[in-house]
Every structure is written in structure tokens, then in C-alpha cells.
Amino acid sequence: MYQTESVHTYPRMLISAIAWLCTLLVVLTSAQVGFMLLRAFWGLYGQPEGLVTELPVLGSVVSWIGTDTRPYDQLGPVLIGPLLLAALALFTTLILRNAFPAVRSSSQGLLVEFAGAWLPIPWEHVLAVKVTEDHASEHFVLLVQTDKQHLTAWHRIYSLFYAHGLNWQPAFYVTSSISEFDALIQTMISESERTARASETARPIQLQEDAQSPVFRLILSPKAFFSHTPHEGHASSPKPPVLAAAPVDSVAASVYPARITGLIKATVIGLVIVTILRYLGFWAHFLALEFPALRWIPLFNWRGGDPAYTQLFNAYATSAVPFMGVPDRPDLPAPWWILVAAHLMVLLSVAVIFWISHLLPALEIREQGIAVYDWLRRRWRVVPWNRIQALKLTEISEESQVLLLQSRALPLSQSLTSLLYDGSFTPGVVITSAISNFQPMLEQALGQIVALEEAGGPTVLQQEARSRLLWHAMDDRTALAEMVSAVRADPDTRTLQPATLLPAGLLMAALALPPALLVLLAGLLGDVVPGWGMLFAALGIWIFGMLEWPAITYGSTILDAKTGGGEDGYRAVPLYPISQLPRLLPLLVAIVAQIAGIVVLPVLAWIGAMVWTFWLARNFWEALYEWRDSQAILGGLLPIVWQLLVLIVYLVVG
């Protein structure tokens, strides 16, 4: 019996979204290259004065693009940056457009779409299928690996990005969003087994359900990423090189799985490298402004294509630019501020690096207290039992709990952890149930803490001190259901209550703050001395962002009343900021990227926050107003429109 051919495709909305994103990347980078070429061409041969005279509207465009008057033989270094960005955009487009290919299956094998063509893969050449699933086993990402003969060299990148082991065989992704997903997987397994029985050399597909990707596990389900699974490998326990070893009756050092420690270490190493490169870049800009002989060396000419630098190089062709900047030209780079921005960037980057490195540390229970491992310094830091100020618990599920250990004995940089957890400022470290020996470690710690409390010490254990941000980020639907159920139990919540408006307003102020911080950082870490305009722009974006709260909640209340609801009154007003708290996480990534100076990443992280905002808002309206289908989609799009306006203002100002 032969399998009839079937075609499996992804939803058009997903494919269209990827296509539009890739188009935007290519258009923006191509426009940058085009502008550079036009500046160089006009600098060599003059601007098109006749065309500008006939079409006056082109005058503003030509003046905005500007002119580069450098000689022809010095244009190469200027074009390197834009050309590399364009090449990166084309490479990203190639990878993204083919990441989710259509698949055709038959009795002979698979046909996988790639760049508008179909690549045939016989069943005997499909080697393995690695599976990553979410916490509820509802969504899947499969990496289908083949031999080297039937897929291109580009397909190795998908194995590399899957990030499981060093077996970078050519592969493609299959997700549960593809049409007839279950039927496709069943066909692959059954046809592979049939082929193996009919051939002495062929082997059936190896279905590797334990070969989960840390990247896709985090994307599919943060709750699963930070949960412990049985027989899961952990990173090797760090040795305590400074302090005395733990007592005999204590458990071994508790460490996190390699997927978590590897992600943190890779992030820290990446930030260190980017910080060093950017610091050297600041110095290169400074030296190019102060020493004319260096300006034509590519190493010191990174910003040579910038019209502001071109003006300075032309005006001070044989002399140094004034150290304090050009008089009466605050819009041009100032050498002294470049040095200030360089060291301010290093200061902020070091603080971020220390915070991330201490975010999920290895722990050890000792007689003196809880030992926290600092892998940057390769030593342990003991937090005495009597200096632990709070141990706060957020229970996501039976398999997933998050604790916050707070103490003044921890590094000051960890105040940000507590601030994100519940808005407090005492330094803290997060402990999740993904750590090894979680239950024994927790029982020993609770035994010591309870003994201190019974002896008259302050209350440390706070079992009801949930982190609303983490709860909504990891299990939004359950958190919303409990939150809505709690407010509906009180009929007074249908009306506006001053006691609930102030906390909600403070939360909304926190939600609106990251875009304003992005504007401030763009100004402070730039090469132009920041002025009052930057401060006013940041303040304006902050206030405009806060206006999302009354605009969206009032609009949703009217929409609910017009569509036959209205029984919940103004309950959305105090609840809406709480429901949107998880968007702070990608916006925090945007802030870190802005500090590090990673091009485009802040905007991409912001767009990611907007996508998450849509799902958060949609879930919120479904839980509160029981909106469904198009009405729920419209509710999810309401804050997106507002966020788009804020993003446009940021792009114009920044």
C-alpha cells in the first residue's frame, strides 16, 4: 500500500508576517546603501540641479540625503558598513523565508520547499527528528535532520540555531502550526519504518523527544524552560574555592540545567565582547576627530559616511576639531562628550553584566547561611541566615515555582531583580524549581528560617508574595482567571475606586518608562552633547505612553457596553496595567541592547513586546469580557495601535 501525496503548509498570516518583516529589512538596508552611493556620486559629479529645478519637491529629499565630497579612492571604507548590513539583511531574509517550508509527503519521501523550488528527500535519508514541546504539550517544534546530499549548506544553520549538541546536520523545521501536523508526523514515522523493513541499509527515523532546544523551549513556554524535568542534566557543580566546604549533612550544591547556565553565560560573554568593541569604537571616533592623519585609515573611519562627521572633516581638514566642540553648532559631534559617553556606556554595561551573571546563580545550604556562587569571580558569597530579609514565593504550577531571596548581603546590582519581581529595592536573587535538589534545599532553608522566626526574629517567609510579572508571563490565562474572579467577588469594583487607581497608575508609569529610557540612552550614549530637547522628548514619550491606560480601558468599556455587555463596569481600569506587565521583559532587552549599542535590536525587541502585548490584551479581554473571535482580535489590536504611535515618535526623535 502506497501513501498518497499530501501537502502541508503554514497559515498565510504567518508566512505573510515573515515576508513583510524580511521585505522591511531589505528595503531599509538597501535604502541606506543607496543613500551612501548617492552622496558619493553627487560629491564626485554634482547634484542634479536641473532635475531639482523641474521638480522642486526633490529639493528637500536631495538636501536631506546630503553630499559626500571625499575622493573616489576613499569611498571604500565608508561603504563597508552599509554593505555588510545589507548582506546581513539578505542572509536573514534567506534564513527566515525558508525557516517554515511547505512539505509534501508521499511513499517515496518528502519534498521540502526552498527558495521557490522543491528539494526531494527519500525516506532512507531522513536521519532524525528532534522534538521540543511546551509545558502543556500542545505546541511543538521539530528539527528534521537529513544527510548531506539532499539539502543545501544553508540548512545547517537551522541545526545550529536549534542549539542542541554539535551535530549540525542539514535540517528544516516542522512546527505544530503546519496543516495536518499529526498526520505528517505519523506518515514520516510509518513510511520510514516501512522503508527500513524493505532495505538492509536504511534505518527508521530516530524520534528524539529528549533532544529539546533551549531556544525554542524558551519561546514556546517560559514556564517549561524554568521548570525541572526528571532525569534532566545539570551543569557541573562549581567548587567552593574560597570558603570552607559545606557540612556533611547538607545537600550538594544546587545548579541549574545547562540550557539555563549556557544561555546566561553566552549572554554575558556576548555583552562583554560588544562592550569592548563599542568602547574601542568611541575612542576611534575621538582620535579621528583630533588627529587628521588618522581619518583615512579604515579602522578610524567608521563614521566617515555620517554627514555630521563629513562636515567636521571638511571644515577641519588639517587641524583637530575643538575638544569642546564647534562653537554655536550643538548638532555636531563633540570630542569631549564622546569620551564621556564611552565611559558612561562602560559603567552601565558593567552593571548589566553583573546583574545578568547573578540572576540565576548556583546555591548551597551551609551552617552559616545560603552560599551564592559568583561565576565571574569564581567564588562563593555566603548570606548569613540572620541577614536574609525575605523569601518570597510565586507558585506557577506544581512543577514550576519561583523564589526571591532578598538580603543586603547580595550585590547592589541585584536590586533590579527585586524591582522586577515585585517593585521592592532590596537586592535579591531568583531561585526556580529548575535548579537541582530544589526540594531538599528548600526544606533545609525553611528549617533554618522557621527556627529564627520562632526565636523572635522577623518574618522572612512570604508565601503569598507573588510576582505578578512572572505569574502573568509564565501562565497568563490562569493568572487572569484568578484576578478576574477576585474582582468579580466584590461588586464595588464595578466603579472607580481611588484606592485601586493609584497602584494601577504607578504600574502604568512603569510600563511607559522603557521607551522614555531608550530616548535618554540614545542621547546620553551618542556623540552629540545632549540638550534639554532630549529630556523633554523622553518626558513627552513617557506621558504619551501612560495615556494608553485611560484610552484603551475607556474604549474597551464603551465597546463592551455597545456589544451587549457592560455588567463589569470599570473593572478593566485597575486590572489592565497588571495584565500588561510581561511586556517589560522584552523592553528590558531593548534597553540592554541600547546600552550595548547593538544596531536594530532595540527596535526588534520593542516589536517583540508589541506582539506579546497583542496576546496579553487578547487574553485579558477574553477573561474579563468573554470576547471571542474578531472581537477579541480587535481588543488585542487596540494597544498595538497606541504602541505603534509611540514607536514612530521614538524613531523620529531617536
PDB file of C-alpha atoms in Angstrom, residues 136-352:
ATOM      1  CA  ALA A 136       1.211  21.661  28.183  1.00  0.00           C
ATOM      2  CA  SER A 137       2.414  19.520  25.242  1.00  0.00           C
ATOM      3  CA  GLU A 138       0.163  21.489  22.894  1.00  0.00           C
ATOM      4  CA  HIS A 139       2.735  23.208  20.678  1.00  0.00           C
ATOM      5  CA  PHE A 140       5.777  21.585  19.103  1.00  0.00           C
ATOM      6  CA  VAL A 141       8.870  22.486  17.095  1.00  0.00           C
ATOM      7  CA  LEU A 142      10.554  19.602  15.266  1.00  0.00           C
ATOM      8  CA  LEU A 143      14.025  19.628  13.742  1.00  0.00           C
ATOM      9  CA  VAL A 144      14.096  17.114  10.871  1.00  0.00           C
ATOM     10  CA  GLN A 145      17.720  16.230  10.074  1.00  0.00           C
ATOM     11  CA  THR A 146      18.854  14.591   6.839  1.00  0.00           C
ATOM     12  CA  ASP A 147      22.152  13.567   5.309  1.00  0.00           C
ATOM     13  CA  LYS A 148      24.366  15.993   3.397  1.00  0.00           C
ATOM     14  CA  GLN A 149      23.177  15.068  -0.100  1.00  0.00           C
ATOM     15  CA  HIS A 150      19.612  16.341  -0.270  1.00  0.00           C
ATOM     16  CA  LEU A 151      19.545  19.714   1.496  1.00  0.00           C
ATOM     17  CA  THR A 152      21.711  22.773   0.963  1.00  0.00           C
ATOM     18  CA  ALA A 153      24.551  24.002   3.148  1.00  0.00           C
ATOM     19  CA  TRP A 154      22.232  26.788   4.339  1.00  0.00           C
ATOM     20  CA  HIS A 155      20.110  24.195   6.103  1.00  0.00           C
ATOM     21  CA  ARG A 156      22.917  23.538   8.605  1.00  0.00           C
ATOM     22  CA  ILE A 157      22.060  26.897  10.152  1.00  0.00           C
ATOM     23  CA  TYR A 158      18.722  25.532  11.373  1.00  0.00           C
ATOM     24  CA  SER A 159      20.532  22.813  13.336  1.00  0.00           C
ATOM     25  CA  LEU A 160      22.917  25.444  14.687  1.00  0.00           C
ATOM     26  CA  PHE A 161      20.051  27.686  15.819  1.00  0.00           C
ATOM     27  CA  TYR A 162      18.246  24.713  17.354  1.00  0.00           C
ATOM     28  CA  ALA A 163      21.227  24.665  19.727  1.00  0.00           C
ATOM     29  CA  HIS A 164      21.259  21.039  20.833  1.00  0.00           C
ATOM     30  CA  GLY A 165      24.661  19.419  20.621  1.00  0.00           C
ATOM     31  CA  LEU A 166      27.256  19.796  17.897  1.00  0.00           C
ATOM     32  CA  ASN A 167      25.527  17.635  15.279  1.00  0.00           C
ATOM     33  CA  TRP A 168      24.896  20.365  12.711  1.00  0.00           C
ATOM     34  CA  GLN A 169      23.418  18.177  10.008  1.00  0.00           C
ATOM     35  CA  PRO A 170      21.307  19.852   7.282  1.00  0.00           C
ATOM     36  CA  ALA A 171      17.778  20.165   8.636  1.00  0.00           C
ATOM     37  CA  PHE A 172      14.466  22.002   8.416  1.00  0.00           C
ATOM     38  CA  TYR A 173      11.780  22.920  10.926  1.00  0.00           C
ATOM     39  CA  VAL A 174       8.284  21.496  11.239  1.00  0.00           C
ATOM     40  CA  THR A 175       6.009  23.141  13.812  1.00  0.00           C
ATOM     41  CA  SER A 176       2.566  22.256  15.093  1.00  0.00           C
ATOM     42  CA  SER A 177       1.203  25.259  13.166  1.00  0.00           C
ATOM     43  CA  ILE A 178       1.554  23.381   9.872  1.00  0.00           C
ATOM     44  CA  SER A 179      -1.598  21.914   8.383  1.00  0.00           C
ATOM     45  CA  GLU A 180      -2.345  18.294   9.379  1.00  0.00           C
ATOM     46  CA  PHE A 181       0.643  18.215  11.710  1.00  0.00           C
ATOM     47  CA  ASP A 182      -0.239  14.900  13.385  1.00  0.00           C
ATOM     48  CA  ALA A 183      -0.835  13.202  10.045  1.00  0.00           C
ATOM     49  CA  LEU A 184       2.523  14.415   8.730  1.00  0.00           C
ATOM     50  CA  ILE A 185       4.435  13.068  11.738  1.00  0.00           C
ATOM     51  CA  GLN A 186       2.606   9.742  11.577  1.00  0.00           C
ATOM     52  CA  THR A 187       3.392   9.481   7.869  1.00  0.00           C
ATOM     53  CA  MET A 188       7.076  10.208   8.453  1.00  0.00           C
ATOM     54  CA  ILE A 189       7.366   7.519  11.131  1.00  0.00           C
ATOM     55  CA  SER A 190       5.347   4.832   9.337  1.00  0.00           C
ATOM     56  CA  GLU A 191       6.956   5.375   5.927  1.00  0.00           C
ATOM     57  CA  SER A 192      10.420   5.411   7.464  1.00  0.00           C
ATOM     58  CA  GLU A 193       9.744   2.099   9.215  1.00  0.00           C
ATOM     59  CA  ARG A 194       8.340   0.592   6.000  1.00  0.00           C
ATOM     60  CA  THR A 195      11.435   1.692   4.078  1.00  0.00           C
ATOM     61  CA  ALA A 196      13.722   0.258   6.775  1.00  0.00           C
ATOM     62  CA  ARG A 197      11.992  -3.124   6.571  1.00  0.00           C
ATOM     63  CA  ALA A 198      12.334  -3.191   2.786  1.00  0.00           C
ATOM     64  CA  SER A 199      16.016  -2.207   2.733  1.00  0.00           C
ATOM     65  CA  GLU A 200      19.018  -3.650   4.519  1.00  0.00           C
ATOM     66  CA  THR A 201      20.864  -0.324   4.679  1.00  0.00           C
ATOM     67  CA  ALA A 202      18.016   2.037   5.585  1.00  0.00           C
ATOM     68  CA  ARG A 203      17.211   2.791   9.206  1.00  0.00           C
ATOM     69  CA  PRO A 204      13.987   4.142  10.692  1.00  0.00           C
ATOM     70  CA  ILE A 205      13.809   7.745  11.832  1.00  0.00           C
ATOM     71  CA  GLN A 206      15.139   8.350  15.335  1.00  0.00           C
ATOM     72  CA  LEU A 207      12.483  10.295  17.223  1.00  0.00           C
ATOM     73  CA  GLN A 208      14.485  12.135  19.901  1.00  0.00           C
ATOM     74  CA  GLU A 209      11.961  13.561  22.353  1.00  0.00           C
ATOM     75  CA  ASP A 210      14.670  14.352  24.901  1.00  0.00           C
ATOM     76  CA  ALA A 211      16.703  16.457  22.431  1.00  0.00           C
ATOM     77  CA  GLN A 212      14.921  19.703  23.237  1.00  0.00           C
ATOM     78  CA  SER A 213      16.128  23.072  22.001  1.00  0.00           C
ATOM     79  CA  PRO A 214      16.709  25.615  24.794  1.00  0.00           C
ATOM     80  CA  VAL A 215      15.892  28.422  22.360  1.00  0.00           C
ATOM     81  CA  PHE A 216      12.534  27.047  21.234  1.00  0.00           C
ATOM     82  CA  ARG A 217      11.720  25.780  24.713  1.00  0.00           C
ATOM     83  CA  LEU A 218      12.014  29.340  25.989  1.00  0.00           C
ATOM     84  CA  ILE A 219       9.948  30.705  23.085  1.00  0.00           C
ATOM     85  CA  LEU A 220       7.206  28.079  23.345  1.00  0.00           C
ATOM     86  CA  SER A 221       6.861  28.114  27.111  1.00  0.00           C
ATOM     87  CA  PRO A 222       8.900  30.125  29.615  1.00  0.00           C
ATOM     88  CA  LYS A 223       7.230  28.032  32.319  1.00  0.00           C
ATOM     89  CA  ALA A 224       8.670  24.849  30.789  1.00  0.00           C
ATOM     90  CA  PHE A 225      12.069  26.480  30.341  1.00  0.00           C
ATOM     91  CA  PHE A 226      12.317  27.305  34.051  1.00  0.00           C
ATOM     92  CA  SER A 227      10.774  24.033  35.253  1.00  0.00           C
ATOM     93  CA  HIS A 228      12.621  20.912  36.279  1.00  0.00           C
ATOM     94  CA  THR A 229      12.018  17.718  34.360  1.00  0.00           C
ATOM     95  CA  PRO A 230      13.012  14.245  35.595  1.00  0.00           C
ATOM     96  CA  HIS A 231      16.450  12.917  34.625  1.00  0.00           C
ATOM     97  CA  GLU A 232      17.467  16.302  33.318  1.00  0.00           C
ATOM     98  CA  GLY A 233      21.126  17.088  33.007  1.00  0.00           C
ATOM     99  CA  HIS A 234      22.549  19.974  35.009  1.00  0.00           C
ATOM    100  CA  ALA A 235      25.664  21.989  34.723  1.00  0.00           C
ATOM    101  CA  SER A 236      28.603  20.759  36.736  1.00  0.00           C
ATOM    102  CA  SER A 237      28.606  21.908  40.347  1.00  0.00           C
ATOM    103  CA  PRO A 238      31.102  24.709  40.924  1.00  0.00           C
ATOM    104  CA  LYS A 239      33.763  24.011  43.516  1.00  0.00           C
ATOM    105  CA  PRO A 240      33.872  26.332  46.524  1.00  0.00           C
ATOM    106  CA  PRO A 241      37.436  27.634  46.208  1.00  0.00           C
ATOM    107  CA  VAL A 242      37.374  30.341  48.883  1.00  0.00           C
ATOM    108  CA  LEU A 243      35.075  29.434  51.754  1.00  0.00           C
ATOM    109  CA  ALA A 244      35.071  26.239  53.746  1.00  0.00           C
ATOM    110  CA  ALA A 245      33.241  23.232  52.385  1.00  0.00           C
ATOM    111  CA  ALA A 246      29.621  22.599  53.320  1.00  0.00           C
ATOM    112  CA  PRO A 247      28.834  20.427  56.365  1.00  0.00           C
ATOM    113  CA  VAL A 248      28.356  16.716  55.947  1.00  0.00           C
ATOM    114  CA  ASP A 249      24.598  16.827  56.493  1.00  0.00           C
ATOM    115  CA  SER A 250      23.991  19.484  53.783  1.00  0.00           C
ATOM    116  CA  VAL A 251      22.962  18.692  50.255  1.00  0.00           C
ATOM    117  CA  ALA A 252      25.333  19.182  47.354  1.00  0.00           C
ATOM    118  CA  ALA A 253      25.498  22.466  45.517  1.00  0.00           C
ATOM    119  CA  SER A 254      22.309  23.135  43.596  1.00  0.00           C
ATOM    120  CA  VAL A 255      22.887  24.147  39.990  1.00  0.00           C
ATOM    121  CA  TYR A 256      20.695  24.937  37.008  1.00  0.00           C
ATOM    122  CA  PRO A 257      20.428  22.873  33.816  1.00  0.00           C
ATOM    123  CA  ALA A 258      22.966  23.539  31.106  1.00  0.00           C
ATOM    124  CA  ARG A 259      20.289  25.188  28.943  1.00  0.00           C
ATOM    125  CA  ILE A 260      19.887  27.963  31.547  1.00  0.00           C
ATOM    126  CA  THR A 261      23.506  28.408  32.605  1.00  0.00           C
ATOM    127  CA  GLY A 262      24.596  28.265  28.970  1.00  0.00           C
ATOM    128  CA  LEU A 263      22.125  30.982  27.993  1.00  0.00           C
ATOM    129  CA  ILE A 264      23.262  33.262  30.822  1.00  0.00           C
ATOM    130  CA  LYS A 265      26.969  32.725  30.145  1.00  0.00           C
ATOM    131  CA  ALA A 266      26.541  33.234  26.395  1.00  0.00           C
ATOM    132  CA  THR A 267      24.646  36.476  27.052  1.00  0.00           C
ATOM    133  CA  VAL A 268      27.322  37.753  29.434  1.00  0.00           C
ATOM    134  CA  ILE A 269      30.178  36.851  27.088  1.00  0.00           C
ATOM    135  CA  GLY A 270      28.371  38.485  24.173  1.00  0.00           C
ATOM    136  CA  LEU A 271      27.802  41.676  26.173  1.00  0.00           C
ATOM    137  CA  VAL A 272      31.447  41.769  27.248  1.00  0.00           C
ATOM    138  CA  ILE A 273      32.628  41.468  23.642  1.00  0.00           C
ATOM    139  CA  VAL A 274      30.170  44.084  22.366  1.00  0.00           C
ATOM    140  CA  THR A 275      31.079  46.470  25.207  1.00  0.00           C
ATOM    141  CA  ILE A 276      34.798  46.219  24.446  1.00  0.00           C
ATOM    142  CA  LEU A 277      34.240  46.751  20.728  1.00  0.00           C
ATOM    143  CA  ARG A 278      31.969  49.732  21.306  1.00  0.00           C
ATOM    144  CA  TYR A 279      34.387  51.285  23.775  1.00  0.00           C
ATOM    145  CA  LEU A 280      37.174  50.983  21.206  1.00  0.00           C
ATOM    146  CA  GLY A 281      34.794  52.461  18.633  1.00  0.00           C
ATOM    147  CA  PHE A 282      34.251  55.550  20.796  1.00  0.00           C
ATOM    148  CA  TRP A 283      37.990  56.027  21.048  1.00  0.00           C
ATOM    149  CA  ALA A 284      38.388  55.547  17.290  1.00  0.00           C
ATOM    150  CA  HIS A 285      35.840  58.334  16.665  1.00  0.00           C
ATOM    151  CA  PHE A 286      37.591  60.597  19.169  1.00  0.00           C
ATOM    152  CA  LEU A 287      41.043  60.008  17.672  1.00  0.00           C
ATOM    153  CA  ALA A 288      39.737  60.569  14.134  1.00  0.00           C
ATOM    154  CA  LEU A 289      38.367  63.961  15.170  1.00  0.00           C
ATOM    155  CA  GLU A 290      41.549  65.006  16.973  1.00  0.00           C
ATOM    156  CA  PHE A 291      44.186  63.609  14.583  1.00  0.00           C
ATOM    157  CA  PRO A 292      43.516  64.370  10.875  1.00  0.00           C
ATOM    158  CA  ALA A 293      46.154  61.895   9.696  1.00  0.00           C
ATOM    159  CA  LEU A 294      44.080  59.005  11.061  1.00  0.00           C
ATOM    160  CA  ARG A 295      40.839  59.899   9.277  1.00  0.00           C
ATOM    161  CA  TRP A 296      41.576  57.973   6.115  1.00  0.00           C
ATOM    162  CA  ILE A 297      42.528  54.761   7.894  1.00  0.00           C
ATOM    163  CA  PRO A 298      39.511  52.379   7.814  1.00  0.00           C
ATOM    164  CA  LEU A 299      39.992  51.476  11.490  1.00  0.00           C
ATOM    165  CA  PHE A 300      39.349  55.111  12.478  1.00  0.00           C
ATOM    166  CA  ASN A 301      36.842  55.981   9.772  1.00  0.00           C
ATOM    167  CA  TRP A 302      33.754  54.053  10.946  1.00  0.00           C
ATOM    168  CA  ARG A 303      31.578  57.168  10.892  1.00  0.00           C
ATOM    169  CA  GLY A 304      33.072  58.741   7.787  1.00  0.00           C
ATOM    170  CA  GLY A 305      29.795  58.384   5.899  1.00  0.00           C
ATOM    171  CA  ASP A 306      27.860  60.333   8.533  1.00  0.00           C
ATOM    172  CA  PRO A 307      27.056  63.839   7.176  1.00  0.00           C
ATOM    173  CA  ALA A 308      27.918  65.379  10.569  1.00  0.00           C
ATOM    174  CA  TYR A 309      31.390  63.827  10.532  1.00  0.00           C
ATOM    175  CA  THR A 310      31.806  64.773   6.887  1.00  0.00           C
ATOM    176  CA  GLN A 311      31.169  68.417   7.778  1.00  0.00           C
ATOM    177  CA  LEU A 312      33.743  68.272  10.561  1.00  0.00           C
ATOM    178  CA  PHE A 313      36.343  66.535   8.403  1.00  0.00           C
ATOM    179  CA  ASN A 314      35.879  69.112   5.638  1.00  0.00           C
ATOM    180  CA  ALA A 315      35.923  72.110   7.986  1.00  0.00           C
ATOM    181  CA  TYR A 316      38.963  70.850   9.919  1.00  0.00           C
ATOM    182  CA  ALA A 317      40.794  69.010   7.152  1.00  0.00           C
ATOM    183  CA  THR A 318      44.283  69.759   8.514  1.00  0.00           C
ATOM    184  CA  SER A 319      43.586  70.502  12.181  1.00  0.00           C
ATOM    185  CA  ALA A 320      41.921  68.898  15.151  1.00  0.00           C
ATOM    186  CA  VAL A 321      38.268  69.505  15.891  1.00  0.00           C
ATOM    187  CA  PRO A 322      37.937  71.702  19.020  1.00  0.00           C
ATOM    188  CA  PHE A 323      37.889  69.464  22.092  1.00  0.00           C
ATOM    189  CA  MET A 324      34.770  71.124  23.496  1.00  0.00           C
ATOM    190  CA  GLY A 325      33.020  71.023  20.113  1.00  0.00           C
ATOM    191  CA  VAL A 326      32.372  73.546  17.365  1.00  0.00           C
ATOM    192  CA  PRO A 327      31.057  76.840  18.796  1.00  0.00           C
ATOM    193  CA  ASP A 328      27.375  77.526  18.061  1.00  0.00           C
ATOM    194  CA  ARG A 329      26.961  74.062  16.498  1.00  0.00           C
ATOM    195  CA  PRO A 330      25.494  71.814  19.208  1.00  0.00           C
ATOM    196  CA  ASP A 331      24.223  69.450  16.496  1.00  0.00           C
ATOM    197  CA  LEU A 332      27.760  68.301  15.615  1.00  0.00           C
ATOM    198  CA  PRO A 333      29.814  65.677  17.495  1.00  0.00           C
ATOM    199  CA  ALA A 334      31.887  66.999  20.394  1.00  0.00           C
ATOM    200  CA  PRO A 335      35.129  65.117  21.195  1.00  0.00           C
ATOM    201  CA  TRP A 336      34.828  65.617  24.971  1.00  0.00           C
ATOM    202  CA  TRP A 337      31.326  64.186  25.060  1.00  0.00           C
ATOM    203  CA  ILE A 338      32.429  61.137  23.043  1.00  0.00           C
ATOM    204  CA  LEU A 339      34.784  60.253  25.912  1.00  0.00           C
ATOM    205  CA  VAL A 340      32.061  60.893  28.495  1.00  0.00           C
ATOM    206  CA  ALA A 341      29.614  58.686  26.568  1.00  0.00           C
ATOM    207  CA  ALA A 342      32.240  55.933  26.240  1.00  0.00           C
ATOM    208  CA  HIS A 343      32.818  55.682  29.980  1.00  0.00           C
ATOM    209  CA  LEU A 344      29.129  56.072  30.805  1.00  0.00           C
ATOM    210  CA  MET A 345      28.433  53.168  28.439  1.00  0.00           C
ATOM    211  CA  VAL A 346      31.080  51.042  30.173  1.00  0.00           C
ATOM    212  CA  LEU A 347      29.628  51.868  33.597  1.00  0.00           C
ATOM    213  CA  LEU A 348      26.104  50.881  32.562  1.00  0.00           C
ATOM    214  CA  SER A 349      27.304  47.780  30.700  1.00  0.00           C
ATOM    215  CA  VAL A 350      29.299  46.534  33.694  1.00  0.00           C
ATOM    216  CA  ALA A 351      26.228  46.952  35.914  1.00  0.00           C
ATOM    217  CA  VAL A 352      24.107  44.991  33.418  1.00  0.00           C
TER     218      VAL A 352
END
